[in-house]
Amino acid sequence: MFTGLENQNMSWWKPFSRKGTKVPAPAITSEKTLELRTGTSEFEAFIAFAEIESGENLPHGAEHLAALLTYAPARPEWLHLARRYAQRAGDRADEVLLPETEHRYASTEALRALLWAWQGRLSEAVDRLLHAQEALPTTDYLNAWAREWIEPAGALESLPSNLQIRLFGNVISRTPEASMSGHYQLLDARRWAAISARVVPASEFRLQWTMLRLGLLRRAGEFEEALRLAGPLADIQDWFTAVGRGLVLRQMSRPDDAEHAFRKAVGMRPDDLSAYLEAADTWLDCEGWATARGWYEAVIQQEPEHPWARPSLLYCQWKEGADDTRLAQLVGLAGEGNERANSLWFRAQGALPEPQDACANILRELRDQLIRAGTPVDSGENINIRVSSLEAPSNALALRLELASHGRTQCNISIHAEAIPSPDPRQPVEPVEYALWHYEEDQAAPALPPPPLHIRETVSALALEPYFPPRNWAQASHVAASLSEEAILQVFACIVHPPAIPAGRKESISALAWLTRVQMVVMQIIAQYGGDWEGSIRRSLLYSALLGPSDWATIAAIRALAWISVAQRATALDIHRHFEKLEGWRPDSGHCCWLGPLYQSWVDLPILFDDERETLNRKFKELRNA
């Protein structure tokens, strides 16, 4: 119905453009000029605010307002700006601000829906917003606008039954499972689940609605209520409810009970492969490889090249027998573009990339020696390492963690550098509020006091979770929501005062893997602390790690910031500019631990132009081949 977000009318700014990418605004002061970049919230805000102030071309300003709202539709100052536009335009604001044209754009149609909702045209507003939401999946209009429209008494009930079904179907498709939901996502899901209790579906939608409501309750983590709604398995007479019950039990980590429900669904529709796949995925998730394999084989018998079952079967066969030929086949399917194969290959790798510094390589050799020798009596002797160029201070930290896990707690470690690169990696790129390290010549020491034990235990528990980024981010979100500002600073200190490698894990977890995971967990918690960005403690902490003395923590900050730029697109330009600052600090010699990760993560920023991504990919390729 709609085309995607595009620059719809650029004539207003063309006279000011340079190469079509940046627009200098009027000087703010005699010393500072604001430079705007197309495809950013800053650019859209500048035009939208300028037009409302001049009042000369409100429709043009409304186009940019619509684009602005795609970045953060719930942002209070931008919604207030929309109210100003509506008030200036009068009773028929939708017609004045958004005159009908030959082409419809998702962003302007979403704004039209907002105006209709304010005018009391609720059914039209919801219908139009659902179309816009489908065209702009990265913008969360449903939680930002639609939920508030239908929460008042009688509002939801005024919608036609088929529109209610469409609305909640869209909500479910955009809501992750409870185990993958962050703190605020779970709160949103619970609000939708509460609203859904008011739906009385028309008879033709009754079975469909039961499954939808089961899905809402499941995503809200309200499993017992979902099971009550489904009823006992013996009483279920329809495929939808049987599958819905099975999915709830799967999320409750009850695979045997879930399988019974899926078997009943298969008996009702033996030619429908959905229940087979749900049963198979249930067992794969809980590492029941043989049982999962049986279900996938049943699908393959009916559809030999099934794009989900085929890679899943290979993965189970590899897990069962450690058959690397199966893994190679899985990787081959991933290379052909099979998304399921790519996801499973990522799961098979199961870890963050480890550092490749010279000291890290020495640590790998030392670890092998310690494991072969067993746990020695701590003799307390010193370890002195000489490297050609200064390396990240986390190298020494990892050495201490590794030695401590093998009983060597009294050993002193010194790493001496023969040369200091330029720019000096001991110095911050620019002054930071919370420095992690300070130096005496080439010896680094933590610049923050040790955090309390309970903070380190919290970080340790998250770092021990299986490596699966969507779930890891969700888990960190719940921790972040429980912390005070003082506690979030203590979490930050875990970067330089990490928890010890858990007892009994010295052979399964290396210090290199443990420390990089701990530092990533810290950044995942900080990245999700609070809601605002400008002036926030999380922004200050992340940029302190990014621009402070060069370290492995710089890499964790890069990855966290790239994630934020995608999840909260209004931050992307700010993050892009800080990545530019960091790249400008690239040393002229020696190993730079963060440069490759910077290029890898930078390309994910949603505001980049194609030529910028090409340049970053080229730089990364050159770095890798050097």
PDB file of N, CA and C in Angstrom, residues 65 69 73 75-76 78-87 90-91 93-94 97 110-122 125-126 144-145 148-149:
ATOM      1  N   LEU A  65       8.147  16.248   9.726  1.00  0.00           N
ATOM      2  CA  LEU A  65       7.671  15.823  11.036  1.00  0.00           C
ATOM      3  C   LEU A  65       7.336  14.335  11.011  1.00  0.00           C
ATOM      4  N   LEU A  69       9.155  11.461  13.345  1.00  0.00           N
ATOM      5  CA  LEU A  69       8.474  10.567  14.281  1.00  0.00           C
ATOM      6  C   LEU A  69       8.819   9.108  14.054  1.00  0.00           C
ATOM      7  N   PRO A  73       8.671   7.558  17.941  1.00  0.00           N
ATOM      8  CA  PRO A  73       7.301   8.091  17.888  1.00  0.00           C
ATOM      9  C   PRO A  73       6.727   8.475  19.247  1.00  0.00           C
ATOM     10  N   ARG A  75       8.518  10.115  21.607  1.00  0.00           N
ATOM     11  CA  ARG A  75       9.324  11.177  22.215  1.00  0.00           C
ATOM     12  C   ARG A  75       8.443  12.397  22.493  1.00  0.00           C
ATOM     13  N   PRO A  76       8.368  12.843  23.751  1.00  0.00           N
ATOM     14  CA  PRO A  76       7.392  13.873  24.128  1.00  0.00           C
ATOM     15  C   PRO A  76       7.522  15.179  23.340  1.00  0.00           C
ATOM     16  N   TRP A  78       8.604  15.722  20.380  1.00  0.00           N
ATOM     17  CA  TRP A  78       8.195  15.567  18.982  1.00  0.00           C
ATOM     18  C   TRP A  78       6.685  15.396  18.877  1.00  0.00           C
ATOM     19  N   LEU A  79       6.081  14.731  19.848  1.00  0.00           N
ATOM     20  CA  LEU A  79       4.616  14.648  19.861  1.00  0.00           C
ATOM     21  C   LEU A  79       4.008  16.024  20.139  1.00  0.00           C
ATOM     22  N   HIS A  80       4.668  16.793  20.992  1.00  0.00           N
ATOM     23  CA  HIS A  80       4.199  18.162  21.238  1.00  0.00           C
ATOM     24  C   HIS A  80       4.285  18.990  19.960  1.00  0.00           C
ATOM     25  N   LEU A  81       5.340  18.779  19.181  1.00  0.00           N
ATOM     26  CA  LEU A  81       5.455  19.472  17.901  1.00  0.00           C
ATOM     27  C   LEU A  81       4.315  19.069  16.967  1.00  0.00           C
ATOM     28  N   ALA A  82       3.960  17.795  16.957  1.00  0.00           N
ATOM     29  CA  ALA A  82       2.834  17.342  16.135  1.00  0.00           C
ATOM     30  C   ALA A  82       1.541  18.025  16.570  1.00  0.00           C
ATOM     31  N   ARG A  83       1.352  18.196  17.865  1.00  0.00           N
ATOM     32  CA  ARG A  83       0.164  18.906  18.367  1.00  0.00           C
ATOM     33  C   ARG A  83       0.151  20.359  17.866  1.00  0.00           C
ATOM     34  N   ARG A  84       1.310  20.977  17.854  1.00  0.00           N
ATOM     35  CA  ARG A  84       1.390  22.361  17.363  1.00  0.00           C
ATOM     36  C   ARG A  84       0.977  22.432  15.894  1.00  0.00           C
ATOM     37  N   TYR A  85       1.466  21.471  15.104  1.00  0.00           N
ATOM     38  CA  TYR A  85       1.071  21.442  13.697  1.00  0.00           C
ATOM     39  C   TYR A  85      -0.439  21.262  13.566  1.00  0.00           C
ATOM     40  N   ALA A  86      -1.012  20.347  14.345  1.00  0.00           N
ATOM     41  CA  ALA A  86      -2.447  20.081  14.256  1.00  0.00           C
ATOM     42  C   ALA A  86      -3.256  21.316  14.653  1.00  0.00           C
ATOM     43  N   GLN A  87      -2.815  21.989  15.695  1.00  0.00           N
ATOM     44  CA  GLN A  87      -3.534  23.193  16.143  1.00  0.00           C
ATOM     45  C   GLN A  87      -3.427  24.312  15.116  1.00  0.00           C
ATOM     46  N   GLY A  90      -5.812  23.493  12.123  1.00  0.00           N
ATOM     47  CA  GLY A  90      -7.244  23.601  12.343  1.00  0.00           C
ATOM     48  C   GLY A  90      -7.965  22.265  12.329  1.00  0.00           C
ATOM     49  N   ASP A  91      -9.312  22.324  12.182  1.00  0.00           N
ATOM     50  CA  ASP A  91     -10.156  21.138  12.336  1.00  0.00           C
ATOM     51  C   ASP A  91      -9.832  20.030  11.347  1.00  0.00           C
ATOM     52  N   ALA A  93      -6.949  19.085  10.004  1.00  0.00           N
ATOM     53  CA  ALA A  93      -5.487  19.124   9.963  1.00  0.00           C
ATOM     54  C   ALA A  93      -4.920  18.093   9.007  1.00  0.00           C
ATOM     55  N   ASP A  94      -5.564  16.919   8.923  1.00  0.00           N
ATOM     56  CA  ASP A  94      -5.041  15.879   8.035  1.00  0.00           C
ATOM     57  C   ASP A  94      -5.064  16.327   6.583  1.00  0.00           C
ATOM     58  N   LEU A  97      -2.407  19.448   6.244  1.00  0.00           N
ATOM     59  CA  LEU A  97      -0.997  19.108   6.402  1.00  0.00           C
ATOM     60  C   LEU A  97      -0.539  18.010   5.451  1.00  0.00           C
ATOM     61  N   ALA A 110       1.333   7.292   8.631  1.00  0.00           N
ATOM     62  CA  ALA A 110       1.312   7.096  10.076  1.00  0.00           C
ATOM     63  C   ALA A 110       0.926   8.398  10.780  1.00  0.00           C
ATOM     64  N   LEU A 111       1.484   9.516  10.321  1.00  0.00           N
ATOM     65  CA  LEU A 111       1.101  10.802  10.902  1.00  0.00           C
ATOM     66  C   LEU A 111      -0.376  11.091  10.648  1.00  0.00           C
ATOM     67  N   ARG A 112      -0.863  10.733   9.468  1.00  0.00           N
ATOM     68  CA  ARG A 112      -2.292  10.915   9.183  1.00  0.00           C
ATOM     69  C   ARG A 112      -3.131  10.118  10.192  1.00  0.00           C
ATOM     70  N   ALA A 113      -2.700   8.889  10.484  1.00  0.00           N
ATOM     71  CA  ALA A 113      -3.419   8.072  11.464  1.00  0.00           C
ATOM     72  C   ALA A 113      -3.427   8.747  12.830  1.00  0.00           C
ATOM     73  N   LEU A 114      -2.305   9.355  13.205  1.00  0.00           N
ATOM     74  CA  LEU A 114      -2.236  10.057  14.487  1.00  0.00           C
ATOM     75  C   LEU A 114      -3.223  11.224  14.518  1.00  0.00           C
ATOM     76  N   LEU A 115      -3.274  11.968  13.443  1.00  0.00           N
ATOM     77  CA  LEU A 115      -4.215  13.095  13.376  1.00  0.00           C
ATOM     78  C   LEU A 115      -5.658  12.606  13.430  1.00  0.00           C
ATOM     79  N   TRP A 116      -5.943  11.514  12.732  1.00  0.00           N
ATOM     80  CA  TRP A 116      -7.299  10.957  12.770  1.00  0.00           C
ATOM     81  C   TRP A 116      -7.684  10.527  14.186  1.00  0.00           C
ATOM     82  N   ALA A 117      -6.717   9.907  14.891  1.00  0.00           N
ATOM     83  CA  ALA A 117      -7.010   9.485  16.269  1.00  0.00           C
ATOM     84  C   ALA A 117      -7.338  10.692  17.136  1.00  0.00           C
ATOM     85  N   TRP A 118      -6.604  11.789  16.955  1.00  0.00           N
ATOM     86  CA  TRP A 118      -6.895  13.006  17.719  1.00  0.00           C
ATOM     87  C   TRP A 118      -8.248  13.608  17.325  1.00  0.00           C
ATOM     88  N   GLN A 119      -8.682  13.336  16.099  1.00  0.00           N
ATOM     89  CA  GLN A 119      -9.985  13.834  15.638  1.00  0.00           C
ATOM     90  C   GLN A 119     -11.134  12.907  16.040  1.00  0.00           C
ATOM     91  N   GLY A 120     -10.817  11.769  16.679  1.00  0.00           N
ATOM     92  CA  GLY A 120     -11.853  10.830  17.089  1.00  0.00           C
ATOM     93  C   GLY A 120     -12.202   9.788  16.044  1.00  0.00           C
ATOM     94  N   ARG A 121     -11.446   9.708  14.965  1.00  0.00           N
ATOM     95  CA  ARG A 121     -11.720   8.732  13.891  1.00  0.00           C
ATOM     96  C   ARG A 121     -10.884   7.479  14.167  1.00  0.00           C
ATOM     97  N   LEU A 122     -11.231   6.759  15.238  1.00  0.00           N
ATOM     98  CA  LEU A 122     -10.377   5.715  15.778  1.00  0.00           C
ATOM     99  C   LEU A 122     -10.214   4.531  14.830  1.00  0.00           C
ATOM    100  N   ALA A 125      -8.035   5.391  12.010  1.00  0.00           N
ATOM    101  CA  ALA A 125      -6.667   5.613  12.479  1.00  0.00           C
ATOM    102  C   ALA A 125      -5.945   4.286  12.700  1.00  0.00           C
ATOM    103  N   VAL A 126      -6.603   3.339  13.359  1.00  0.00           N
ATOM    104  CA  VAL A 126      -5.975   2.047  13.626  1.00  0.00           C
ATOM    105  C   VAL A 126      -5.698   1.307  12.323  1.00  0.00           C
ATOM    106  N   ALA A 144       3.798   2.926  20.902  1.00  0.00           N
ATOM    107  CA  ALA A 144       3.896   4.369  21.120  1.00  0.00           C
ATOM    108  C   ALA A 144       2.537   5.060  21.037  1.00  0.00           C
ATOM    109  N   TRP A 145       1.676   4.613  20.097  1.00  0.00           N
ATOM    110  CA  TRP A 145       0.420   5.322  19.842  1.00  0.00           C
ATOM    111  C   TRP A 145      -0.823   4.453  20.015  1.00  0.00           C
ATOM    112  N   GLU A 148      -2.301   3.387  23.498  1.00  0.00           N
ATOM    113  CA  GLU A 148      -2.950   4.457  24.260  1.00  0.00           C
ATOM    114  C   GLU A 148      -4.307   4.827  23.666  1.00  0.00           C
ATOM    115  N   TRP A 149      -4.451   4.660  22.353  1.00  0.00           N
ATOM    116  CA  TRP A 149      -5.740   4.965  21.735  1.00  0.00           C
ATOM    117  C   TRP A 149      -6.836   4.014  22.212  1.00  0.00           C
TER     118      TRP A 149
END
